[in-house]
XYZ file of C-alpha atoms in Angstrom:
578
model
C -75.816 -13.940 -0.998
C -75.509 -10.779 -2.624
C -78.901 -9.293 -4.814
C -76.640 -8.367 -7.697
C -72.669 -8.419 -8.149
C -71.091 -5.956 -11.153
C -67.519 -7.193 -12.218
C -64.587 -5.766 -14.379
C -66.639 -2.393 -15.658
C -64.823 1.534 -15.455
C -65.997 2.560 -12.277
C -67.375 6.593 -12.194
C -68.178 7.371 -8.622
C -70.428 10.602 -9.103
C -66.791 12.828 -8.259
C -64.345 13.987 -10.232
C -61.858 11.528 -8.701
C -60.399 9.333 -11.177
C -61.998 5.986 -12.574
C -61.089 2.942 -12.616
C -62.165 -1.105 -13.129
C -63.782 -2.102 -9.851
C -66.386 -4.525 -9.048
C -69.464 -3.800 -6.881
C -71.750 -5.974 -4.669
C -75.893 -4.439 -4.367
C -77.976 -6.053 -1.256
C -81.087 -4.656 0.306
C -81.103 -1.828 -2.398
C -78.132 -0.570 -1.462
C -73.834 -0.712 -2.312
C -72.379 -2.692 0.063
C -69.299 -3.605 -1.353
C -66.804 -2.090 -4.264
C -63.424 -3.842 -4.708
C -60.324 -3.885 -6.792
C -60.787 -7.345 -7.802
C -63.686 -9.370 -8.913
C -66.345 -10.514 -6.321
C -67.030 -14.319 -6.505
C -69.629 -14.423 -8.518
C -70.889 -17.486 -6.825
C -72.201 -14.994 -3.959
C -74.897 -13.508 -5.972
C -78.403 -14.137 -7.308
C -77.298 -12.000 -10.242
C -74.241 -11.146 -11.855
C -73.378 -8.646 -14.675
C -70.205 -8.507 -16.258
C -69.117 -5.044 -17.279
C -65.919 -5.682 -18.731
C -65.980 -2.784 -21.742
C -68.445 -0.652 -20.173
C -68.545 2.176 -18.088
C -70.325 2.230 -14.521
C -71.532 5.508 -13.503
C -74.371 6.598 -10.763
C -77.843 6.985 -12.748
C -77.987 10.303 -14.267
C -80.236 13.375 -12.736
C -82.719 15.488 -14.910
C -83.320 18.210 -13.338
C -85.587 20.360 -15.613
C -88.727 18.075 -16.702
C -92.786 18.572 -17.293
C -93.621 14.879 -16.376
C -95.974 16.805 -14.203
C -99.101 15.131 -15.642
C -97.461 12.096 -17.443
C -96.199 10.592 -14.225
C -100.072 9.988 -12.582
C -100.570 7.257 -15.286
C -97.549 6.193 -16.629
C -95.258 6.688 -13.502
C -92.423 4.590 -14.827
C -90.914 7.553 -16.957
C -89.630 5.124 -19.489
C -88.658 7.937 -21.834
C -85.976 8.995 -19.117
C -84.905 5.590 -17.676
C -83.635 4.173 -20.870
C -81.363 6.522 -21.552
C -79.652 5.843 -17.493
C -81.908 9.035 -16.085
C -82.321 7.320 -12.653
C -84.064 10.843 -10.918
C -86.404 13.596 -12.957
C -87.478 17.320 -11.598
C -91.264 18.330 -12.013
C -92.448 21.623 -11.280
C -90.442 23.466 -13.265
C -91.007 26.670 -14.879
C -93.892 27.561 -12.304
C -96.208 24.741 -13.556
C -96.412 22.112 -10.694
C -99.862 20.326 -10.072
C -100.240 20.480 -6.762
C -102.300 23.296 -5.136
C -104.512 23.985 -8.547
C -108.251 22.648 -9.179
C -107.766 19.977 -12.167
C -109.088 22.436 -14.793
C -106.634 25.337 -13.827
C -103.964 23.317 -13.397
C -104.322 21.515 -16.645
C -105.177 24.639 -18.246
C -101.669 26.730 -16.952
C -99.493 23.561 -18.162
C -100.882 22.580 -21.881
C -100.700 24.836 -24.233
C -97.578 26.395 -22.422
C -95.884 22.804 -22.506
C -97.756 21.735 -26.035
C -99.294 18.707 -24.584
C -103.404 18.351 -25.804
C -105.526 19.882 -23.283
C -108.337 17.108 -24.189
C -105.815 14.227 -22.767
C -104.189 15.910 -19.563
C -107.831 17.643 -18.467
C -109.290 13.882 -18.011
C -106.200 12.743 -16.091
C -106.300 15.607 -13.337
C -109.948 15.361 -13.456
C -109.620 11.264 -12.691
C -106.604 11.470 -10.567
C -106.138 14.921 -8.690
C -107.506 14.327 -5.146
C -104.180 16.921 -3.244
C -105.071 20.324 -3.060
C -101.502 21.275 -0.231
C -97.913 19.878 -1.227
C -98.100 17.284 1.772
C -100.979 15.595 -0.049
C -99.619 15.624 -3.461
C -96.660 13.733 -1.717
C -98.372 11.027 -0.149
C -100.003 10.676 -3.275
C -96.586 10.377 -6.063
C -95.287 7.994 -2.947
C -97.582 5.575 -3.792
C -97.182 5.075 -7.034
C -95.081 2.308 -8.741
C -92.466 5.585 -10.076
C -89.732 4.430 -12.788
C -86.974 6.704 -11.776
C -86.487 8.938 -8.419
C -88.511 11.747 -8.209
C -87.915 15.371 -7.303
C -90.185 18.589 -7.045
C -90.391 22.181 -7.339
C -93.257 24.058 -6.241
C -94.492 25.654 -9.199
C -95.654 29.837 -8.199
C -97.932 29.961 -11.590
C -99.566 26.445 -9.816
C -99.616 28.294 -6.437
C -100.984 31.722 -6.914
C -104.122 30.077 -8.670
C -104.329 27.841 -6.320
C -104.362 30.390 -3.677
C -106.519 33.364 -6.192
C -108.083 31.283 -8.722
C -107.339 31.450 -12.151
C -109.041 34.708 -12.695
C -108.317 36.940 -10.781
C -104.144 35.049 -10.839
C -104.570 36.447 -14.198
C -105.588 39.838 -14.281
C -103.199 42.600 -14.333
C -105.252 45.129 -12.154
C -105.440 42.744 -8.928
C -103.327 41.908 -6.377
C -103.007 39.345 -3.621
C -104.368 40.288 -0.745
C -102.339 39.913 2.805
C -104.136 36.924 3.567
C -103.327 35.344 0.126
C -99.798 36.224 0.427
C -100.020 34.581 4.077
C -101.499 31.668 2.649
C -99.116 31.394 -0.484
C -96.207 31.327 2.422
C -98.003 28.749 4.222
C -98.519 26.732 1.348
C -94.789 26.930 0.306
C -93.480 26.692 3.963
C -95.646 22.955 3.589
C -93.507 22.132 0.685
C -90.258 22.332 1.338
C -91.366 20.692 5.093
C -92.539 18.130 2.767
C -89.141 17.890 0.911
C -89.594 19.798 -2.271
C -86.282 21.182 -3.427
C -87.203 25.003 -4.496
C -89.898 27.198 -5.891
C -90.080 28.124 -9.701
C -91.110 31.308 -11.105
C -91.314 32.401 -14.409
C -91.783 35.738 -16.103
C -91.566 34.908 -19.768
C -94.791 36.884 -21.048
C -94.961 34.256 -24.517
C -96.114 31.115 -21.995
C -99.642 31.015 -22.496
C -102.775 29.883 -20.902
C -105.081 27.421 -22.395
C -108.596 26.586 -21.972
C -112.211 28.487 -22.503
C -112.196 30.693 -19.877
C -108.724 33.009 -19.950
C -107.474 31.608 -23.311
C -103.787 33.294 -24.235
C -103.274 35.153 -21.029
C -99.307 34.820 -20.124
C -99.190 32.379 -16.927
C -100.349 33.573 -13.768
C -96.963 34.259 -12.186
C -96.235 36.393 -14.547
C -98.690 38.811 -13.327
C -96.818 39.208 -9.971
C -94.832 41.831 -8.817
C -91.428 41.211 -7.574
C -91.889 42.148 -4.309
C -94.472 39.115 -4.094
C -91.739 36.913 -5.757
C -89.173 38.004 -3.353
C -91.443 37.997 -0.152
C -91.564 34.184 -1.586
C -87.965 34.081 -1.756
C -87.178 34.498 1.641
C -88.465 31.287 2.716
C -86.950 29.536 -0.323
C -83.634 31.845 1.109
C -84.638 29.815 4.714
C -85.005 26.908 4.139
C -81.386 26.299 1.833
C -83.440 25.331 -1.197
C -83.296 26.758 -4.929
C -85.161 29.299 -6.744
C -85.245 28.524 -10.680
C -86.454 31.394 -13.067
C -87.215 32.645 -16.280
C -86.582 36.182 -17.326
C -88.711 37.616 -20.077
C -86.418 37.299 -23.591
C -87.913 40.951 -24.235
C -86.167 42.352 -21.341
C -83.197 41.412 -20.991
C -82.262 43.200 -18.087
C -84.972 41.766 -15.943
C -81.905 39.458 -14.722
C -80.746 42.262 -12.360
C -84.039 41.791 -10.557
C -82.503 37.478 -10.081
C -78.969 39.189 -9.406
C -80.394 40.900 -6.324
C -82.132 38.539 -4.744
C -79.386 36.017 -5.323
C -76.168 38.359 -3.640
C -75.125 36.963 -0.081
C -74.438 40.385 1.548
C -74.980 39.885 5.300
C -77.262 36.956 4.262
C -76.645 33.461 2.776
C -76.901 33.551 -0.822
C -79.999 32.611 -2.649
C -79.844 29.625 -4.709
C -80.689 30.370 -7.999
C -80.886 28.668 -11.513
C -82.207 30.744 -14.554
C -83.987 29.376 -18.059
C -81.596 29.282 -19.721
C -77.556 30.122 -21.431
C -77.694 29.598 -24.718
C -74.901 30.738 -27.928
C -78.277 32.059 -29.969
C -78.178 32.402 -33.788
C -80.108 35.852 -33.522
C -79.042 37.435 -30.389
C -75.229 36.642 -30.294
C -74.865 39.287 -27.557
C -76.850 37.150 -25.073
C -74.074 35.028 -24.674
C -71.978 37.098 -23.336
C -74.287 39.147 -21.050
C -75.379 35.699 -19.541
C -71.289 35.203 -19.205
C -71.354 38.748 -17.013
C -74.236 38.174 -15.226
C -72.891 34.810 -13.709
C -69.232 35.959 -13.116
C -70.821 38.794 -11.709
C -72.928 37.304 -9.217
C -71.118 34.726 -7.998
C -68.138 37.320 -7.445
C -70.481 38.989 -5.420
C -71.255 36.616 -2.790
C -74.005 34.928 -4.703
C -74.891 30.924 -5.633
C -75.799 31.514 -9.907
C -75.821 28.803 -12.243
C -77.247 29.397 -15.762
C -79.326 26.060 -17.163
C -77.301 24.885 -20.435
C -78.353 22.202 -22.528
C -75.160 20.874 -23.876
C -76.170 19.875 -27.438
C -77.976 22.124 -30.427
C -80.822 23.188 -30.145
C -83.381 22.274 -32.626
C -86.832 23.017 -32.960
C -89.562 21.197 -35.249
C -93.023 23.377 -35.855
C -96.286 22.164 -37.250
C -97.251 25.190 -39.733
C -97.341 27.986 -37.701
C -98.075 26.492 -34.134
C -94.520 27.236 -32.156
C -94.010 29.216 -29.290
C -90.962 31.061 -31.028
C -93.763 33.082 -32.730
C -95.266 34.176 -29.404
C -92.249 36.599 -29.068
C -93.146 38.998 -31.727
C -96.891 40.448 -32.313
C -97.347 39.362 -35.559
C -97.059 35.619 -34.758
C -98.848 36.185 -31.209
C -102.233 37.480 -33.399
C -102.388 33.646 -35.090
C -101.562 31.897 -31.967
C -104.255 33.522 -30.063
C -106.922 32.569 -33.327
C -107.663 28.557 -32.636
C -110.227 28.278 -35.589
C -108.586 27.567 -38.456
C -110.970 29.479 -40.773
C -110.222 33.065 -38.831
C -106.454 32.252 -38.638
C -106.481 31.638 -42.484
C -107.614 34.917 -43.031
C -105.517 36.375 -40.789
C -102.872 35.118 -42.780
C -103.572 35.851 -46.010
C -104.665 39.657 -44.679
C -102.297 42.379 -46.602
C -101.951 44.407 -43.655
C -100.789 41.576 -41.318
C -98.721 40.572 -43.664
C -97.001 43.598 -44.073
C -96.773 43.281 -40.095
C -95.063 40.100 -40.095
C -92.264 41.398 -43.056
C -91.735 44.397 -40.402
C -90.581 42.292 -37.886
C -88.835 39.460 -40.355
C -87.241 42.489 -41.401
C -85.924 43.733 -37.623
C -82.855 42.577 -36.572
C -81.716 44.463 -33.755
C -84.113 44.209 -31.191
C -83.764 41.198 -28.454
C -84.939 37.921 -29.668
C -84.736 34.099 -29.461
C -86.070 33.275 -33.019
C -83.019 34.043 -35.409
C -85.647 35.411 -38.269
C -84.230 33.503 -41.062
C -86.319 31.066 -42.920
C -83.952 30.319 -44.977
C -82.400 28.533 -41.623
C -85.648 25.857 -41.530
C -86.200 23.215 -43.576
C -89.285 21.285 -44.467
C -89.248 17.614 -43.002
C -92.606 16.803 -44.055
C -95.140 17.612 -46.657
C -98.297 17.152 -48.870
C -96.226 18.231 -51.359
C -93.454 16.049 -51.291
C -90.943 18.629 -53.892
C -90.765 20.567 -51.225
C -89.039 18.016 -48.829
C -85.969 18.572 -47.843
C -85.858 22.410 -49.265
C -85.909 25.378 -47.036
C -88.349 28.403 -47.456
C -86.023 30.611 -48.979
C -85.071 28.459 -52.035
C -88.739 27.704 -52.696
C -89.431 31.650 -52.478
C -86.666 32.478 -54.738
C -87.678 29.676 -57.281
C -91.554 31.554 -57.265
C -89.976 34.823 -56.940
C -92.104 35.494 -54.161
C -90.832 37.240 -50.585
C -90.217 34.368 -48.268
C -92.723 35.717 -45.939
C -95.706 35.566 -48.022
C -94.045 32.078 -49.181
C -94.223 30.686 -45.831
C -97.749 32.223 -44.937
C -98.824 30.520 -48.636
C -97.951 27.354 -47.531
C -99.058 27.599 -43.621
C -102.590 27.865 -45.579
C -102.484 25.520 -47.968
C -101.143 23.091 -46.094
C -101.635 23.794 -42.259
C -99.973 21.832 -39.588
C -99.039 18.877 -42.318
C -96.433 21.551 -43.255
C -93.249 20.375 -40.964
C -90.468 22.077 -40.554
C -87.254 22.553 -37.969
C -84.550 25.035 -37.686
C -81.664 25.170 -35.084
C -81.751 28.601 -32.848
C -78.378 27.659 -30.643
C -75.670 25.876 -29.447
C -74.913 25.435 -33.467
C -70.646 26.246 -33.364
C -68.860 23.524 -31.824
C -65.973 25.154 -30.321
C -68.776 28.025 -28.423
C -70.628 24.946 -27.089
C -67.693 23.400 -25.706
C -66.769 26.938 -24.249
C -70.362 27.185 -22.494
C -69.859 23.415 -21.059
C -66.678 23.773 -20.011
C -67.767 26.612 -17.333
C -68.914 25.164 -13.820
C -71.001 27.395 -13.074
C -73.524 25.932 -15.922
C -76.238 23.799 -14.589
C -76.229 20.994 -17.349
C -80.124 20.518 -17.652
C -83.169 21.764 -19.462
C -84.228 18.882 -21.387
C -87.883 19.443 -20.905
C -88.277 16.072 -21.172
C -92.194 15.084 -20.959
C -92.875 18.513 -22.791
C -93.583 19.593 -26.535
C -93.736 15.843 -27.612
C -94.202 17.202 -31.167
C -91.007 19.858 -30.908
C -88.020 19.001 -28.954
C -86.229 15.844 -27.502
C -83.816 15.923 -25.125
C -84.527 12.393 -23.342
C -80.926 11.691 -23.916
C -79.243 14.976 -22.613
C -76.670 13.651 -19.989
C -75.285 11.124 -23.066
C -74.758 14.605 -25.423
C -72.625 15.502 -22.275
C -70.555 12.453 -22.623
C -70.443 12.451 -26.231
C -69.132 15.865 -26.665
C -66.534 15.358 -24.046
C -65.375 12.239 -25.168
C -65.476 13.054 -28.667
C -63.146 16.343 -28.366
C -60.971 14.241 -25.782
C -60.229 11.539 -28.153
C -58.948 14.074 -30.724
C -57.016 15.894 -28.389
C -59.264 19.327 -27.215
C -60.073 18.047 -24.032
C -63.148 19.809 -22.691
C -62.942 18.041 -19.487
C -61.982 14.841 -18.323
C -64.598 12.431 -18.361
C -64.219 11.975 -14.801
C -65.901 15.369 -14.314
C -68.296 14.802 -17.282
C -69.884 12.554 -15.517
C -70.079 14.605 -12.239
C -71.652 17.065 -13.835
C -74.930 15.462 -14.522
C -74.501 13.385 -11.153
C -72.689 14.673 -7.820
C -72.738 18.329 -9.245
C -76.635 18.087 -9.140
C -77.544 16.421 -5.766
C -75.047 18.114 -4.232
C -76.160 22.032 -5.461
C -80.301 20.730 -5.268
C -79.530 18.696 -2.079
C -80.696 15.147 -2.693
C -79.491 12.121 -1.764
C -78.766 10.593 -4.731
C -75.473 11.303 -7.675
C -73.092 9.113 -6.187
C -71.803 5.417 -6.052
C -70.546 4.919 -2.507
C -70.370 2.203 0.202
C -73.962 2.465 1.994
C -75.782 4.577 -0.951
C -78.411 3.522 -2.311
C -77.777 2.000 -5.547
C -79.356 4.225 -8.346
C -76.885 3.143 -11.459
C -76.401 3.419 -15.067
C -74.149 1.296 -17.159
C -73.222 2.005 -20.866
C -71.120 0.668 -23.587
C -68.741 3.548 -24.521
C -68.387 3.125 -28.074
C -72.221 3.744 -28.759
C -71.104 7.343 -28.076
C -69.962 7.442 -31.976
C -73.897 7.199 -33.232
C -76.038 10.135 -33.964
C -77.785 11.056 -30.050
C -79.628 14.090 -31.964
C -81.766 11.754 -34.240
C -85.802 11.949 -33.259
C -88.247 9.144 -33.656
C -91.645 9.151 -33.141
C -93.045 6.559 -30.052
C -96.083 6.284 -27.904
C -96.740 7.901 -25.011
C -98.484 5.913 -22.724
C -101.870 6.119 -22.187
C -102.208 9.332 -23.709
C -102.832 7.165 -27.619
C -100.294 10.092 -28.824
C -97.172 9.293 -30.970
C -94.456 11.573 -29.478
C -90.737 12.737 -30.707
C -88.332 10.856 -28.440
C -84.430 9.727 -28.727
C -83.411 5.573 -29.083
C -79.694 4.759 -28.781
C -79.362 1.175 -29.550
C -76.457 -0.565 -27.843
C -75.698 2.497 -25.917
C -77.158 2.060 -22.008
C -77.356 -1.643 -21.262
C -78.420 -1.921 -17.748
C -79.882 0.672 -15.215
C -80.337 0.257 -11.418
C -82.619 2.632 -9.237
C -82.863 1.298 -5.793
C -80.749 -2.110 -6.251
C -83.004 -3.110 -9.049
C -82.741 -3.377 -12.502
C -85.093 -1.069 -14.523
C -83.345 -1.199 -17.443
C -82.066 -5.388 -18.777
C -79.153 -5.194 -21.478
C -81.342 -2.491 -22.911
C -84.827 -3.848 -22.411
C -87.400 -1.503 -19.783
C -88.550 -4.947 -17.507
C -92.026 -5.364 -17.160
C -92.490 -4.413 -13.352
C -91.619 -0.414 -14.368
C -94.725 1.189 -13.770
C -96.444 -1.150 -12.490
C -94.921 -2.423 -8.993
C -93.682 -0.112 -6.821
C -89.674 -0.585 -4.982
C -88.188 1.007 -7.854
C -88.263 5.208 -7.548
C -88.971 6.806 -4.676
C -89.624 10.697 -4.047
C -86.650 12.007 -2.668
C -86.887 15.000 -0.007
C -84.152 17.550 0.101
C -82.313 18.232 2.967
C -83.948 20.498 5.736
């Protein structure tokens, strides 16, 4: 008897080879049988007929914060039900694994927007690793959802090595035996199986907590020769280095370039945060387009992260992390009573301050410094719905700076808004996707639960391929489509996982094709589990009906099945190849 036979669906093997209807056979966890014609279903405890729908290996995130989420509510749901069969943590230099609970909780929360008073008590419970090999034997154990995979975070291990402290201030430097250490401790990871290191040198990522409140994260106190001292064991070992320059400095990405060239060497492996057609800084585009022909011509392994979908933002008041990138915005960020930030705001002088650089529209930026690009979603005032700052200002004849500051102190974070910085013109986006040297990823799934949702990322993939396919502008077959957020990632992070072959295990997504039509950008709000938050998360009825991770179903014509989180045989942590 077979464990589970799938007949009659479109069979995507994790390649660009072509599809086709075939019919599989699971056992033991693993594929043991694909045919051209229907397996007697009398051979299996359970069979699913696919006829219609496409089967595809379960989707890999690779750019996620479930850092904290995953020691109490290790199934992931958010990710499995949209087919994500293996998530990343430890990106953007914020693993939890050689930190004491406070720093590590206090690096990651206000950096990743998730309350400080819920992930402090988890670490606190939970955290008993202080090296990677113990934080591995410790996410092995628990009943995981999906796969998982790991970066080391450098932010997580210079504190761990310096404390937060002195990781934090400008005039101090590791010492030799820290740097020794830091090696040690990142020669232990990949040993143990984790993929790459993360850095990050973004100065707007802040810490949180009572003790170095709004310093920039630790790593990005290091110099570059400590980053690239780091990098030659990363270089060693095959595995990847992901990055993020600083938006200020743009040219910081020659520092990446250097490291990355193959010149008497193999090339470093590295993935940068993040390509992106920006409403405000156009020119980005197209220096992100040099820097990746460039590199790669050069002997080197570059592959920008591109989320293939706009890229919309929703703010609470004032409290977004665009505003970190200008001084202005930086001064209320930094004020956490809401009394002193009031009067901050309503201060002549900073306001005058804040028109300067609404005003500016030269220098480098993410923000596109147009409010009359953000509407309000939510309200006291309900008038205001609906409108966007500019058309309110004009109506009061007011400039739309003071207009927005007004109602930021009225109203405070019960003043919702969104505007879209990127990926807004179709025909760009398709451009952008269409280049393989894009890493599709970047969801930050797990992360700013009140800002962004990407859950369903892959699917925006296969919707924007599909869609311009079926009127003619082919992007890309959907052959490739799908190998993008499969094969293309296993292969480039080195996993075992992205495929649907004889003898692999069976991690495996199956979805009706003609949910791609609905709206995959729509945000709801959900819980997050066992953090009592409501969060902003993505729900595509009708659209994945049945997901696999090790030979078992996760995910029952649509419904997450009780044992997700709670028994263990499901996801497993997945070491990359030495």
């Amino acid at each position: 008897m077979y464990d589970i036979v799938i007949n009659n669906g479109r069979y995507f093997d994790g390649s660009p080879a072509p599809s086709g209807i075939k019919h599989l056979a699971i056992e033991g966890g693993n594929i043991v049988r694909i045919d051209d014609f229907p397996i007697d279903t009398s051979l299996a405890k359970r069979v699913i007929d696919a006829k219609g729908l496409w089967i595809m290996p379960g989707f890999i995130d690779t750019h996620t914060h479930y850092d904290a989420e995953l020691l109490v509510s290790p199934g992931l749901t958010e990710s499995l039900r949209h087919g994500v069969t293996t998530v990343m943590v430890g990106s953007c230099s914020l693993s939890m694994v050689c930190c004491e609970p406070e720093d590590a909780s206090d690096i990651f929360t206000r950096v990743e927007t998730v309350p400080r008073e819920k992930v402090l008590p988890i670490l606190q419970k939970t955290m008993s690793w202080r090296t990677p090999a113990q934080w591995v034997e410790h996410v092995s154990q628990l009943p995981l959802g999906p796969n998982l995979i790991s970066m080391l975070g450098h932010s997580d291990l210079r504190t761990g090595v310096m404390g937060l402290s002195r990781a934090t201030n400008p005039t101090i430097s590791p010492s030799e035996q820290e740097l020794a250490q830091m090696e040690a401790l990142l020669k232990e990871a990949f040993d143990a199986g984790f993929v790459g290191l993360s850095t990050m040198r973004l100065k707007w990522d802040k810490v949180d907590g009572d003790r170095e409140w709004s310093k920039s994260l630790p790593g990005t106190y290091a110099s570059w020769r400590e980053v690239a001292r780091l990098n030659r064991l990363v270089r060693q070992y095959r595995r990847v280095h992901q990055g993020a320059p600083d938006a200020a400095t743009p040219l910081q990405v020659t520092q990446y370039m250097r490291e990355c060239l193959g010149w008497l060497r193999a090339p470093l492996k590295t993935t940068l945060i993040s390509q992106m057609d920006l409403k405000g800084s156009v020119y980005l585009r197209f220096l992100t387009k040099v820097v990746s022909v460039v590199t790669n011509l050069l002997k080197g392994d570059f592959r920008w992260q591109l989320i293939p979908t706009p890229f919309k933002v929703y703010a609470d008041g004032i409290d977004v992390v665009l505003f970190e990138e200008f001084k202005a915005g930086e001064l209320a960020l930094d004020l956490r009573d809401e009394v002193e930030r009031n009067a901050l705001l309503q201060d002549e002088g900073y306001r005058r301050q804040f028109r300067q650089f609404y005003g500016e529209k030269l220098s480098p930026r993410v923000w596109q410094r147009d409010f009359g690009d953000a509407k309000i979603v939510d309200c006291p005032d309900p008038s205001l719905i609906g409108k966007n700052f500019e058309e309110i200002a004009n109506a009061r004849n007011v400039h739309v700076v003071d207009l927005f500051l007004d109602l930021v102190v009225t109203y405070g974070k019960k003043l919702r808004w969104y505007t879209v910085i990127g990926n807004h013109r179709p025909e760009v986006l398709k451009k952008l996707v269409r280049d393989k040297r894009a890493l599709i990823s970047f969801s930050d799934a797990g992360a700013h639960i009140r800002n962004m949702a990407f859950y369903n990322l892959p699917l925006r993939l296969l919707q924007l391929v599909k869609q311009a396919n079926d009127t003619g502008k082919n992007v890309m077959t959907l052959e490739q489509a799908v190998w993008r957020v499969t094969g293309d990632q296993a292969d480039w992070f080195g996993i075992d996982a992205g495929y649907i072959k004889k003898g692999n295990r069976a991690d495996i997504a199956i979805l009706d094709p003609a949910q791609l039509s609905q709206d995959l950008e729509q945000v709801h709000w959900a819980e997050m589990q066992n953090f009592d938050l409501q969060r902003l998360v993505n729900r595509n009825s009708g659209l994945i009906k049945y997901v696999l991770v090790n030979g078992k179903i996760a995910v029952d014509n649509e419904y997450i099945v009780p044992e997700i989180g709670e028994q263990t045989g499901f996801g497993q942590f997945l070491q990359a190849h030495t």
